[in-house]
Coordinates of C-alpha atoms in Angstrom, one line a residue:
X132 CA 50.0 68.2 148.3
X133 CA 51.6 71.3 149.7
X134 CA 54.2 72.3 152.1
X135 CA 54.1 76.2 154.0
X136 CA 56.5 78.1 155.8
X137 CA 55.5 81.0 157.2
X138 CA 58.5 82.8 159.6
X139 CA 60.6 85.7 160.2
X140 CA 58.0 87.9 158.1
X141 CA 58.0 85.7 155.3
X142 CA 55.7 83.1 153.8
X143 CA 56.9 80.4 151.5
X144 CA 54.2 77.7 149.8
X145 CA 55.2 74.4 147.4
X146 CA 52.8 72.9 145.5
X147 CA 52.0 69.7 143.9
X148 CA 55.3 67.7 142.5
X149 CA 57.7 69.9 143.7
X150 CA 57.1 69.1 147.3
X151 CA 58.8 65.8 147.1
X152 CA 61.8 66.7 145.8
X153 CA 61.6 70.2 148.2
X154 CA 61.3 67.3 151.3
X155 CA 64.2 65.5 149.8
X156 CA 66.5 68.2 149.6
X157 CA 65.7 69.4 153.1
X158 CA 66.3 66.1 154.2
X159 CA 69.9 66.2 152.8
X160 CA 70.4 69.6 154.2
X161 CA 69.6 69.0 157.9
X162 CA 72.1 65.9 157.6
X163 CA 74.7 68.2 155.9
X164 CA 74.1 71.5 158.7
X165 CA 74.0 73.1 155.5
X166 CA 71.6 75.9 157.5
X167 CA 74.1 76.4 160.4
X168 CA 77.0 76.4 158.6
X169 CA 75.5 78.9 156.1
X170 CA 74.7 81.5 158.5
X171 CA 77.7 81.2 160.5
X172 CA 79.6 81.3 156.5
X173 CA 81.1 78.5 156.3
X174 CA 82.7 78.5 152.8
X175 CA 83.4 74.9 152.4
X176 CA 79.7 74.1 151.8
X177 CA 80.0 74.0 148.4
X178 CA 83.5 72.1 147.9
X179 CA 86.9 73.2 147.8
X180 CA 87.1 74.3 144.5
X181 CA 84.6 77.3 145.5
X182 CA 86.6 77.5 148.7
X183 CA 88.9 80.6 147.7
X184 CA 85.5 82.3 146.3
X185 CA 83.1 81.6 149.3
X186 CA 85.6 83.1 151.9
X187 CA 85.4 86.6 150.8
X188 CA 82.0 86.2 149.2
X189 CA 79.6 85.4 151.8
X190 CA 79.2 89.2 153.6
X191 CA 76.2 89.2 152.4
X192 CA 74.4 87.0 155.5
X193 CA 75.8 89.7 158.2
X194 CA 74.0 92.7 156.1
X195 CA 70.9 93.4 158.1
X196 CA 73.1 93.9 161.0
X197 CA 75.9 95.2 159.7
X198 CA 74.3 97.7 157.3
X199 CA 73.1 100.0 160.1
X200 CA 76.2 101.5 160.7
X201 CA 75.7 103.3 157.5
X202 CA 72.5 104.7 158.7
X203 CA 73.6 108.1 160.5
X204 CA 75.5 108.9 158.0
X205 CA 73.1 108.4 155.1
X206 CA 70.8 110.7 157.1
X207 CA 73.3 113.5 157.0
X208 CA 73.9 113.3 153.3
X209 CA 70.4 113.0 152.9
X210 CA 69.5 116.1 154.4
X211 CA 72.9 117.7 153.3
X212 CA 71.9 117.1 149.6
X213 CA 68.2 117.8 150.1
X214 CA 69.1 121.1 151.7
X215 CA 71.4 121.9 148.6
X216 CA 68.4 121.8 146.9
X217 CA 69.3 118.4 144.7
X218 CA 66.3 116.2 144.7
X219 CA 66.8 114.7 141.9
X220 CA 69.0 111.4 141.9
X221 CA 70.6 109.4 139.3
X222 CA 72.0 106.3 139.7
X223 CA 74.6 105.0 137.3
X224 CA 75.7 101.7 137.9
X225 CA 74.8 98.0 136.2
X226 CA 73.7 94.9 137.6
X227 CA 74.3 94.4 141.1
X228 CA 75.1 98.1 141.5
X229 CA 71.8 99.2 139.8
X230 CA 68.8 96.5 140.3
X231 CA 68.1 96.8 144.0
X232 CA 67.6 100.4 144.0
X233 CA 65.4 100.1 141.0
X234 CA 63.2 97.7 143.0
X235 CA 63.2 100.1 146.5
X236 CA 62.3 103.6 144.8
X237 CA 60.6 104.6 142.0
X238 CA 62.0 107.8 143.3
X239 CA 65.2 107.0 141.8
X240 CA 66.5 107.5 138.1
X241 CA 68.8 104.3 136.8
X242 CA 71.3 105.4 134.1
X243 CA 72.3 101.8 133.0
X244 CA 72.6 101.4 129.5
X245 CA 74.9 102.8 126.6
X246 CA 72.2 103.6 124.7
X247 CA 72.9 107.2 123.4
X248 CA 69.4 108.6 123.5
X249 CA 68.6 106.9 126.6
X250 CA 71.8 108.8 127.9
X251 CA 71.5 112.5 126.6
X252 CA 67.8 112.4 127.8
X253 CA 68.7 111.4 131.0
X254 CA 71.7 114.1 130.8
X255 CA 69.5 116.9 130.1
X256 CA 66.3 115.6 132.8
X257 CA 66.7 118.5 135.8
X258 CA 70.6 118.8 135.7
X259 CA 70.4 122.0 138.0
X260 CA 68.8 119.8 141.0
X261 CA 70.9 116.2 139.9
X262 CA 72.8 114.0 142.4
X263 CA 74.7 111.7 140.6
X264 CA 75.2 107.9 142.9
X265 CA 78.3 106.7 140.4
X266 CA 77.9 102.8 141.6
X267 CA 80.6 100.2 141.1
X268 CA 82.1 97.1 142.8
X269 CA 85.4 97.0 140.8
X270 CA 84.7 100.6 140.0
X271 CA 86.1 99.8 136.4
X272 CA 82.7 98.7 134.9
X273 CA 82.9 100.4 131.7
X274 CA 79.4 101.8 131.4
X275 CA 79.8 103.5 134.8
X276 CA 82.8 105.4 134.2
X277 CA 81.1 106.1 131.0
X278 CA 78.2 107.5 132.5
X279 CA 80.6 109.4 135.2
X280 CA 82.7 111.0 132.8
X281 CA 78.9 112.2 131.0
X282 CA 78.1 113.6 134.4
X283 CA 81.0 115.9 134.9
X284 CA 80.9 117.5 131.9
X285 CA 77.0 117.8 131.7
X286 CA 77.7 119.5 134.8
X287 CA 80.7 121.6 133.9
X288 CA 78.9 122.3 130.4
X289 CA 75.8 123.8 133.0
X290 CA 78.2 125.8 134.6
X291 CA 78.9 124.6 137.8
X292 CA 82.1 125.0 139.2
X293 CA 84.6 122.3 141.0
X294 CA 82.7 122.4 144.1
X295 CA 79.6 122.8 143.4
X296 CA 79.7 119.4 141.1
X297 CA 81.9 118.4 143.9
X298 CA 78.9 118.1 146.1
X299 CA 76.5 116.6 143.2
X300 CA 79.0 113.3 143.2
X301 CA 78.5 110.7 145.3
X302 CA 80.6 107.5 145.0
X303 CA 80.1 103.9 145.9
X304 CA 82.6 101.4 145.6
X305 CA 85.0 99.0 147.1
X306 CA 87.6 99.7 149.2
X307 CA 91.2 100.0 147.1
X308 CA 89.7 100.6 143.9
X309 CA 90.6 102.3 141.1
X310 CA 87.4 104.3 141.5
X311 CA 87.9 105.2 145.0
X312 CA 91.3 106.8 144.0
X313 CA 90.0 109.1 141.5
X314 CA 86.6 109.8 143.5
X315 CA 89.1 110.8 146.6
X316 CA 91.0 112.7 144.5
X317 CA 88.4 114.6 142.8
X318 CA 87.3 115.3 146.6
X319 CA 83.5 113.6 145.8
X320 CA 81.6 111.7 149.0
X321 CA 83.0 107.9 148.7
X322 CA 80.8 105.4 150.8
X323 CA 83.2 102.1 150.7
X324 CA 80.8 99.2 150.5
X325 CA 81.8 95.5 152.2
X326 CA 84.1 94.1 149.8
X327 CA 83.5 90.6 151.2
X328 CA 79.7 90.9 149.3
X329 CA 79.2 90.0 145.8
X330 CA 77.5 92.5 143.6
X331 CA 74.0 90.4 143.0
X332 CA 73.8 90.1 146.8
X333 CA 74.2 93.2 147.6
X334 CA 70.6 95.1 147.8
X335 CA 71.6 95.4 151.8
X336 CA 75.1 96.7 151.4
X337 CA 76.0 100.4 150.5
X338 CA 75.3 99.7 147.2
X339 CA 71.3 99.3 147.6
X340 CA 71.1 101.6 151.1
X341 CA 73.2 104.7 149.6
X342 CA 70.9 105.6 146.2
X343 CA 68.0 104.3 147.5
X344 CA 68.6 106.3 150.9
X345 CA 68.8 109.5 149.3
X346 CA 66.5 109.0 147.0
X347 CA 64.0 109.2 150.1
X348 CA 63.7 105.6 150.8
X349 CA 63.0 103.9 154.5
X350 CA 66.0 102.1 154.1
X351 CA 65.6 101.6 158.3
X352 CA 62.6 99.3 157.6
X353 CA 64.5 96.9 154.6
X354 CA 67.0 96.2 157.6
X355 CA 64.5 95.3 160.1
X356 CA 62.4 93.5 157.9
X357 CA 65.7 91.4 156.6
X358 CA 67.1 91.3 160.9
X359 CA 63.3 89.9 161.3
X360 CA 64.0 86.8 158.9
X361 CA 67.7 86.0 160.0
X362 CA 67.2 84.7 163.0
X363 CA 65.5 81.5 161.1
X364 CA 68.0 80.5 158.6
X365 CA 70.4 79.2 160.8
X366 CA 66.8 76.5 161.3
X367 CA 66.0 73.3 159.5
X368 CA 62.3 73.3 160.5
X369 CA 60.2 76.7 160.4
X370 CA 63.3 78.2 157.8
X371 CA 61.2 79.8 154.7
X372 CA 64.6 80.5 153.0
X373 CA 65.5 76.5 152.9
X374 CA 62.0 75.6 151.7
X375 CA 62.9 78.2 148.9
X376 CA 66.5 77.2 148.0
X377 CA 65.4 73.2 148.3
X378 CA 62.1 73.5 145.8
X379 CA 64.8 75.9 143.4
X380 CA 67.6 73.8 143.9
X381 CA 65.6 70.1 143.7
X382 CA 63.6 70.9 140.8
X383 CA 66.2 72.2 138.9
X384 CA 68.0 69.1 139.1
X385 CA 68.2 67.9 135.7
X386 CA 67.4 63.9 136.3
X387 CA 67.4 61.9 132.9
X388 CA 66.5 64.8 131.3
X389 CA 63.4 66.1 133.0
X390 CA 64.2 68.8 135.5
X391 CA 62.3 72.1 135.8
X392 CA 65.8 73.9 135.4
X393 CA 63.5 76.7 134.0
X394 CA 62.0 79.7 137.0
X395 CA 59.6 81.7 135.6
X396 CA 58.8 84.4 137.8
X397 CA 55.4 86.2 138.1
X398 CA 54.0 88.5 139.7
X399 CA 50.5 88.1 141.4
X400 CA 49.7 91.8 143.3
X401 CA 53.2 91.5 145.4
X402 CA 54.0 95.2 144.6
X403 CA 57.3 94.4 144.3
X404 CA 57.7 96.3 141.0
X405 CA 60.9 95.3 139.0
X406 CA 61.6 92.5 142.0
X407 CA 61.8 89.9 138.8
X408 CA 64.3 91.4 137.3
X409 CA 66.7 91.9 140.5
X410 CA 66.0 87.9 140.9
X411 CA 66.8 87.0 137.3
X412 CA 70.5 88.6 138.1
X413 CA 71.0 86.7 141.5
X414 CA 69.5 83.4 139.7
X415 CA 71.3 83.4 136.5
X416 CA 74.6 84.8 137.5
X417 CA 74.7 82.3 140.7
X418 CA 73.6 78.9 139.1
X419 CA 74.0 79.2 134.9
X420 CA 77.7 77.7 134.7
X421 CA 79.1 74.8 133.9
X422 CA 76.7 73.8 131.3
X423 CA 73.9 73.8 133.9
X424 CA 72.0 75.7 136.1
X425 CA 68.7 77.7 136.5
X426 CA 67.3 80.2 133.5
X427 CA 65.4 82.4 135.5
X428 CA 62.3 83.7 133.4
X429 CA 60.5 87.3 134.1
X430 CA 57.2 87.3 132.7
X431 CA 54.5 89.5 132.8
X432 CA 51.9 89.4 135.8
X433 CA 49.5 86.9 136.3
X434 CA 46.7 88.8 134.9
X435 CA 48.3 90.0 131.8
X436 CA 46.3 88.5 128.4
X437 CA 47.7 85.0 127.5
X438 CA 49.2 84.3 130.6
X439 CA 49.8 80.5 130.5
X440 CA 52.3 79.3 133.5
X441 CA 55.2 77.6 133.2
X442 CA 55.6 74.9 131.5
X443 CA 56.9 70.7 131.4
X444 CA 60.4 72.3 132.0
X445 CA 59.7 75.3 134.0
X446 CA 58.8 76.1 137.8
X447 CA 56.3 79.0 138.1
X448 CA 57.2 81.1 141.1
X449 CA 54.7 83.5 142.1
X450 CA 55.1 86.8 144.2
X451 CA 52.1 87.9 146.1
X452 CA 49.1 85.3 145.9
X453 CA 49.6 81.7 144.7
X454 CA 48.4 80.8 140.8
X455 CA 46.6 77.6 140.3
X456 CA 48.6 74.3 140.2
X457 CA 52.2 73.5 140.8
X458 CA 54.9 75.9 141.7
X459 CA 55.6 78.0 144.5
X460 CA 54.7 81.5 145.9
X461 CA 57.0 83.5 147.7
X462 CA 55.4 86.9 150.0
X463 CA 56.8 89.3 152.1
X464 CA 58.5 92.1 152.8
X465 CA 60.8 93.7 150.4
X466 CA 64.3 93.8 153.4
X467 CA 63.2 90.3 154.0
X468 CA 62.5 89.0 150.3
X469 CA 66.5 89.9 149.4
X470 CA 67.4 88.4 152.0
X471 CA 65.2 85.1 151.6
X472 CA 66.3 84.6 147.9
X473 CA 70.3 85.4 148.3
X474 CA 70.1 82.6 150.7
X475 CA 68.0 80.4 148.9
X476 CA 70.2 80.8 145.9
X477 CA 73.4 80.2 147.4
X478 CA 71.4 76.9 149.2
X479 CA 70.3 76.2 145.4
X480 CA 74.1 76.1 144.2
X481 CA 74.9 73.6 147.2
X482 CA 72.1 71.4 145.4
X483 CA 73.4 71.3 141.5
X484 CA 76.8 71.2 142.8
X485 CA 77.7 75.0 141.7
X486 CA 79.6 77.9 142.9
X487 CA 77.2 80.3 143.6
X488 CA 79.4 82.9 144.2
X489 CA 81.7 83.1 140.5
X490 CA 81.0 84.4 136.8
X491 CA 83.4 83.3 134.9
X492 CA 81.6 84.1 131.8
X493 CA 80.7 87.4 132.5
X494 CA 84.3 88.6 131.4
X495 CA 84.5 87.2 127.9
X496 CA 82.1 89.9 126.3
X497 CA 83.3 93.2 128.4
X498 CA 87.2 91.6 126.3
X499 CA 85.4 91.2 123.4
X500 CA 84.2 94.5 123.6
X501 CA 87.6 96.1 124.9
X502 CA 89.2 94.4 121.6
X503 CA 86.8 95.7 119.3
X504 CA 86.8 99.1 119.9
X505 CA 91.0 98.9 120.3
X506 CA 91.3 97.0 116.8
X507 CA 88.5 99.5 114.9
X508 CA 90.2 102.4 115.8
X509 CA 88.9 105.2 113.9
X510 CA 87.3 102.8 111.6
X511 CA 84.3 100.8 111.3
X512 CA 83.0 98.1 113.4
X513 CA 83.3 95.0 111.7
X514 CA 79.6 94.3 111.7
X515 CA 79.6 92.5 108.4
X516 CA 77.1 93.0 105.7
X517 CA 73.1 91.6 105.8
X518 CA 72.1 88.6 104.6
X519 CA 69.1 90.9 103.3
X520 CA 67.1 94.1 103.9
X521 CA 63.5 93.9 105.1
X522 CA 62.2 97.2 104.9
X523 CA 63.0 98.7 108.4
X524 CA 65.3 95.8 109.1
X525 CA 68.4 94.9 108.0
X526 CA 69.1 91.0 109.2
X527 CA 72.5 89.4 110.1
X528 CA 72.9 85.6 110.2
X529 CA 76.4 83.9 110.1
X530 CA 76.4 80.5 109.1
X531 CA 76.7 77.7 111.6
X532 CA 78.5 74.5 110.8
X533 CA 78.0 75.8 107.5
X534 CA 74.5 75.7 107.4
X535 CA 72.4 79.1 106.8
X536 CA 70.9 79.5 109.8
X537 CA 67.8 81.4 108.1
X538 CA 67.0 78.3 106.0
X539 CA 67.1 80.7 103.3
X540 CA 64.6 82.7 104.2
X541 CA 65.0 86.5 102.8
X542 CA 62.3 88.5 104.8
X543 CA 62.2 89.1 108.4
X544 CA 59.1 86.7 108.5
X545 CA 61.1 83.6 107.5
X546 CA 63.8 84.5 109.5
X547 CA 62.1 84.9 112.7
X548 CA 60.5 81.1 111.6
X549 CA 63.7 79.7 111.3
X550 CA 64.9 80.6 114.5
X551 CA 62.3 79.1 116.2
X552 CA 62.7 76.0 114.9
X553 CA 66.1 75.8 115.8
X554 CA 65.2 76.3 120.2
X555 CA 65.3 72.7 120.8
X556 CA 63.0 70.8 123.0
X557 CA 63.6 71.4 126.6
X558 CA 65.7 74.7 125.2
X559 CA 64.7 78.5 125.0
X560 CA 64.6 81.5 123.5
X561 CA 66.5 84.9 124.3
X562 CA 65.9 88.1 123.0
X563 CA 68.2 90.9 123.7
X564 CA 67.5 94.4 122.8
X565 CA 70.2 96.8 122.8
X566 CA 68.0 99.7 122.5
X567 CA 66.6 102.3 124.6
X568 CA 64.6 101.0 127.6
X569 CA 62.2 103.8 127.1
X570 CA 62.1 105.0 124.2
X571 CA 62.0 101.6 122.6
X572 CA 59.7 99.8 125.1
X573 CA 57.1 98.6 122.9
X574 CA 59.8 96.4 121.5
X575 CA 59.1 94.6 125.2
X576 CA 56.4 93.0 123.3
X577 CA 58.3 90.8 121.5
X578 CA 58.7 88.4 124.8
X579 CA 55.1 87.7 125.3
X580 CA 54.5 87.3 121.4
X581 CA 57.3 84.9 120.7
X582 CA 56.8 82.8 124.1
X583 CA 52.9 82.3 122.5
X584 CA 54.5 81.1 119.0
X585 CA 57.0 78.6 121.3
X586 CA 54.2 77.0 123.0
X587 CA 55.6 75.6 125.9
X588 CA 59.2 77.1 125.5
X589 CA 60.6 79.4 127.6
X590 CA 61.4 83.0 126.3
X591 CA 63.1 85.4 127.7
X592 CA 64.1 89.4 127.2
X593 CA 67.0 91.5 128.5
X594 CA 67.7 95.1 127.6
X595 CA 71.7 95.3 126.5
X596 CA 74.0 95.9 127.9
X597 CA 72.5 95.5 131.5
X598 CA 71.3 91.8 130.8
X599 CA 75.0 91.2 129.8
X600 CA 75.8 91.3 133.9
X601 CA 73.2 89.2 134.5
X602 CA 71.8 86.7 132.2
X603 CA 74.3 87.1 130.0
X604 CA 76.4 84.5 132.5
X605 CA 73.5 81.8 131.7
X606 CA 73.5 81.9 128.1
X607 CA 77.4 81.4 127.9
X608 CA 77.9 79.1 131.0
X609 CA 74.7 77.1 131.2
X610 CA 73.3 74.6 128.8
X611 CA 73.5 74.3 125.2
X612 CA 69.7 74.9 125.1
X613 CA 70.0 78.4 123.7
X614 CA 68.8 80.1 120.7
X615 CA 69.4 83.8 120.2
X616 CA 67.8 87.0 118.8
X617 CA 69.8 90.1 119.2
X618 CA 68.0 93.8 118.0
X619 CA 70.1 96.6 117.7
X620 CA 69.2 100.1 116.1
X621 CA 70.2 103.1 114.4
X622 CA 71.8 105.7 115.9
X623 CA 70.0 109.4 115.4
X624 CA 71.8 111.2 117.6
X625 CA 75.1 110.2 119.3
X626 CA 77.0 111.4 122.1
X627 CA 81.0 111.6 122.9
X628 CA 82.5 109.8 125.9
X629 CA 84.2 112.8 127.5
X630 CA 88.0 111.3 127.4
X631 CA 87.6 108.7 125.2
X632 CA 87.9 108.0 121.7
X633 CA 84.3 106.5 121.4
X634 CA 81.2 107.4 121.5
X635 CA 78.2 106.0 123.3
X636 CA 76.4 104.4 120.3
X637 CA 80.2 103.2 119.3
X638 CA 80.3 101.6 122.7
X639 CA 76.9 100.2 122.4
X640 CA 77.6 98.0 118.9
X641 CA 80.7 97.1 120.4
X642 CA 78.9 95.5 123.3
X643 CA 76.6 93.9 121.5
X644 CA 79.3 92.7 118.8
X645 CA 81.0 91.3 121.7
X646 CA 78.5 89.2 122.7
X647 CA 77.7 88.0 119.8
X648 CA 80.9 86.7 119.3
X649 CA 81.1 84.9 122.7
X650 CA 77.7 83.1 121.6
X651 CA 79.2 81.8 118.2
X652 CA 82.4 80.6 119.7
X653 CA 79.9 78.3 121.5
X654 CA 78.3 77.6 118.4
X655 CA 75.2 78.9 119.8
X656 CA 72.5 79.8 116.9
X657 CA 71.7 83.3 117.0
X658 CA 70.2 86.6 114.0
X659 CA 70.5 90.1 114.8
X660 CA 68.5 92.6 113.7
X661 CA 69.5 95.7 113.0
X662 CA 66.7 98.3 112.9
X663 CA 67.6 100.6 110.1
X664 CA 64.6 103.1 111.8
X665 CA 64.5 102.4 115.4
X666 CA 60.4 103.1 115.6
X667 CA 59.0 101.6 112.0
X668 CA 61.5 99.0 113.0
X669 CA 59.8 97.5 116.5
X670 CA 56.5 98.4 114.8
X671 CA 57.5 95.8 112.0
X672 CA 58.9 93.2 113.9
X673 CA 55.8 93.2 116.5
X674 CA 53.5 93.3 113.4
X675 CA 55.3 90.0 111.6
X676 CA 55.4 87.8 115.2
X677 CA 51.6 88.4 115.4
X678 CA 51.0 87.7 111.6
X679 CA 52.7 84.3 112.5

């Protein structure tokens, strides 16, 4: 059994059980005008308590028109820049502001992490032909202003004078933010993005165009390919984004205990490199709330060793070519492809009965973080002390319930065992590396290794503090299915925040800190490991998951 819609550029496939509930769904839709009234944003659709959010949230559906008034003037500053001889750009913004320009250009360096080393390498790649794109909705994001304040003084420390770093600066944000002030101000290029788009829905808006644009990009052909689509979401029949939104939204459903309210997302030859990752954000920050919602789950391609599917709970979404059995295949155009899957998640939300459009878990860690580096002061973090000391790895396990979490275990082998046993049926694993994307990426590894130990059980990896804006909503809001392994490292090398009283590896363990106290508030089992050496460290933890 299968059900195809092919449209607007885009081709959408359902397989096997799914179709059902996909048919079902639609059916509900067409009686609802959910289509019509979601194109022409209509923000009751999803009840009155998301109301006040959905009427300045749903932009996002006028983009491929609207968008191309940014066009001439992208050209200019392209060439302007170009002609300056700056042709190398950096992007510093998180989440929305940072994963749809990572998917469009490889061209394009993304500065979006705390990580100290990860920062002073990218400080000190080509700084005498950098164009900095500072990148923030709310333009207070902590990170970004962090990264910001790194940039001006790389560049003063270079040599440059006020206007030549004047023209190096180019800002994104919000109109009436606190970063458009001080970009004004410093007299840097401010492009003010749509402020009635959300930042996970905005790879169309100024925020994906403006890096992505000068980073050489046809940003022209995302916008037709997305105009191409639009015309057939307002459509119950032939409309490849309802077919999407209904197969997410009515397999997620969590019926007597046996939805598929996991979407593990694969890639089979799409060439949408890093496209998972920009969906994880859209998926997890959209629907994982209210103790529900859909863990979106990037794994490695279809041909990488092991690959086994999804799962009993889990809905395998390819990207590019189908994979045998159930699940659904998505291909396309890149334009098109955001496009398809901002509407089918906010179609999705209509179906569990969520807000699409709200994160209000998102806050409690960037607090938590703010607190912890106010209380410290000068001092230490309160990290607290290891349960024990394996080699390369220090462990830290806080009781839960009163009841060692560890089992008493005292090496890193136990330990690891003992978490596993305590994902539950039906539940999952995260891992979250606070780390450096790059220099670290082996520890990547860990995902594949530990998702083969689950057998079945969905595992999934986030680099910190980026994962914090996007499944870091999910694992507070959504279910209590969660179990938690956290990796931090030691610091060789730090760097000062120009202006502030921390530095960046201060503000790292602070985020991560953070976090870890918003996951035992909910009583959520988690270990972190500390790497004492950040390379014999991953090498040890990769060597004990494969030992078993």
């Amino acid at each position: 059994m299968s059900e195809t819609v092919s449209a607007g550029g885009v081709s959408v496939e359902v397989r096997g059980t799914l179709c059902q509930a996909a048919r079902d769904v639609i059916e509900r839709a067409a009686a609802d005008r959910v289509p019509s009234r979601l194109v022409s944003k209509d923000p009751t659709i999803w009840g009155p308590e998301a109301e006040p959010e959905a009427k300045i949230r749903l932009g996002w559906v006028d983009l491929p028109a609207t968008s191309r008034e940014l066009l001439p003037r992208l050209a200019e500053l392209r060439d302007r820049i170009r002609d300056a001889g700056l042709d190398h750009v950096v992007l510093a913004g998180m989440g929305g502001s940072s994963l749809a320009p990572e998917v469009i250009t490889r061209g394009l360096t993304v500065l979006d992490t705390t990580d100290p080393h990860q920062v002073a390498r990218t400080l000190g790649d080509r700084i005498d032909r950098t164009v900095v794109v500072v990148a923030s909705k709310s333009g207070s994001t902590i990170e970004t202003d962090s990264h910001r304040r790194a940039y001006e003084q790389a560049f003063r420390d270079a040599g440059f004078s006020a206007a030549e770093i004047r023209r190096r600066v180019v800002v994104v944000t919000d109109p009436g933010s606190p970063l458009e002030a001080y970009a004004t101000g410093a007299g840097y290029e401010v492009v003010l993005a749509d402020p009635n788009v959300g930042g996970r829905y905005s790879a169309l808006s100024a925020f994906g165009l403006v890096p992505s644009a000068l980073a050489g990009a046809d940003v022209t052909e995302l916008l037709d390919a997305a105009a191409e689509l639009a015309p057939t979401l307002a459509l119950v029949d032939d409309n490849p984004g309802l077919l999407l939104g209904a197969a997410l939204g009515g397999a997620g459903r969590d019926v007597d205990g046996a939805g598929q309210d996991k979407v593990v997302i694969a890639d089979n030859g799409s060439g949408l490199l890093g496209f998972g990752d920009w969906a994880e954000q859209l998926i997890a920050e959209s629907t994982g709330k209210e103790g529900r919602g859909l863990l979106p789950v990037v794994v490695e391609d279809t041909s990488a060793p092991g690959f086994a599917g999804a799962g009993p709970d889990a809905h395998l979404v390819t990207l590019g070519a189908a994979a045998p059995g159930d699940g659904t295949t998505v291909a396309g155009p890149l334009g098109a492809q955001f496009l398809l899957w901002e509407y089918a998640t906010a179609v999705a939300g209509w179906v569990l009965g969520i807000n699409p459009f709200d994160q209000p878990n998102v806050q409690e860690s960037k607090d938590n973080t703010k607190a912890l580096l106010e209380r410290a002061g000068d001092g230490p973090l309160p990290e607290g002390e290891p349960v024990f000391v394996d080699d390369a790895v220090a462990v830290y396990a806080d009781p839960l319930d009163g009841v060692d979490p560890l089992g008493g275990a005292r090496d890193l082998r136990g330990a690891l065992e003992a978490l596993l046993q305590a994902v539950p049926d039906r539940g999952y694993l995260a891992v979250m590396a606070y780390l450096d994307r790059y220099g670290e990426s082996a520890v990547a590894g860990v995902r594949p290794a530990l998702a083969r130990r689950l057998a079945g059980r969905q595992v999934t990896f986030g680099w910190g503090p980026r994962f914090l804006h996007s499944t870091g909503q999910y694992h507070k809001g959504g279910p209590q299915r969660g179990a938690f392994l956290q990796i931090t490292g030691a610091v060789a090398t730090d760097l000062p925040v120009p202006g502030k009283p921390y530095t960046f590896g201060r503000l790292q363990l602070a985020q991560a800190l953070g976090d870890l106290g918003a996951l035992r508030s909910r009583r959520r089992p988690v270990v972190r490991l500390h790497l004492r050496d950040r390379t014999a460290g991953v090498q040890q933890l990769l060597s004990v998951i494969a030992e078993g």
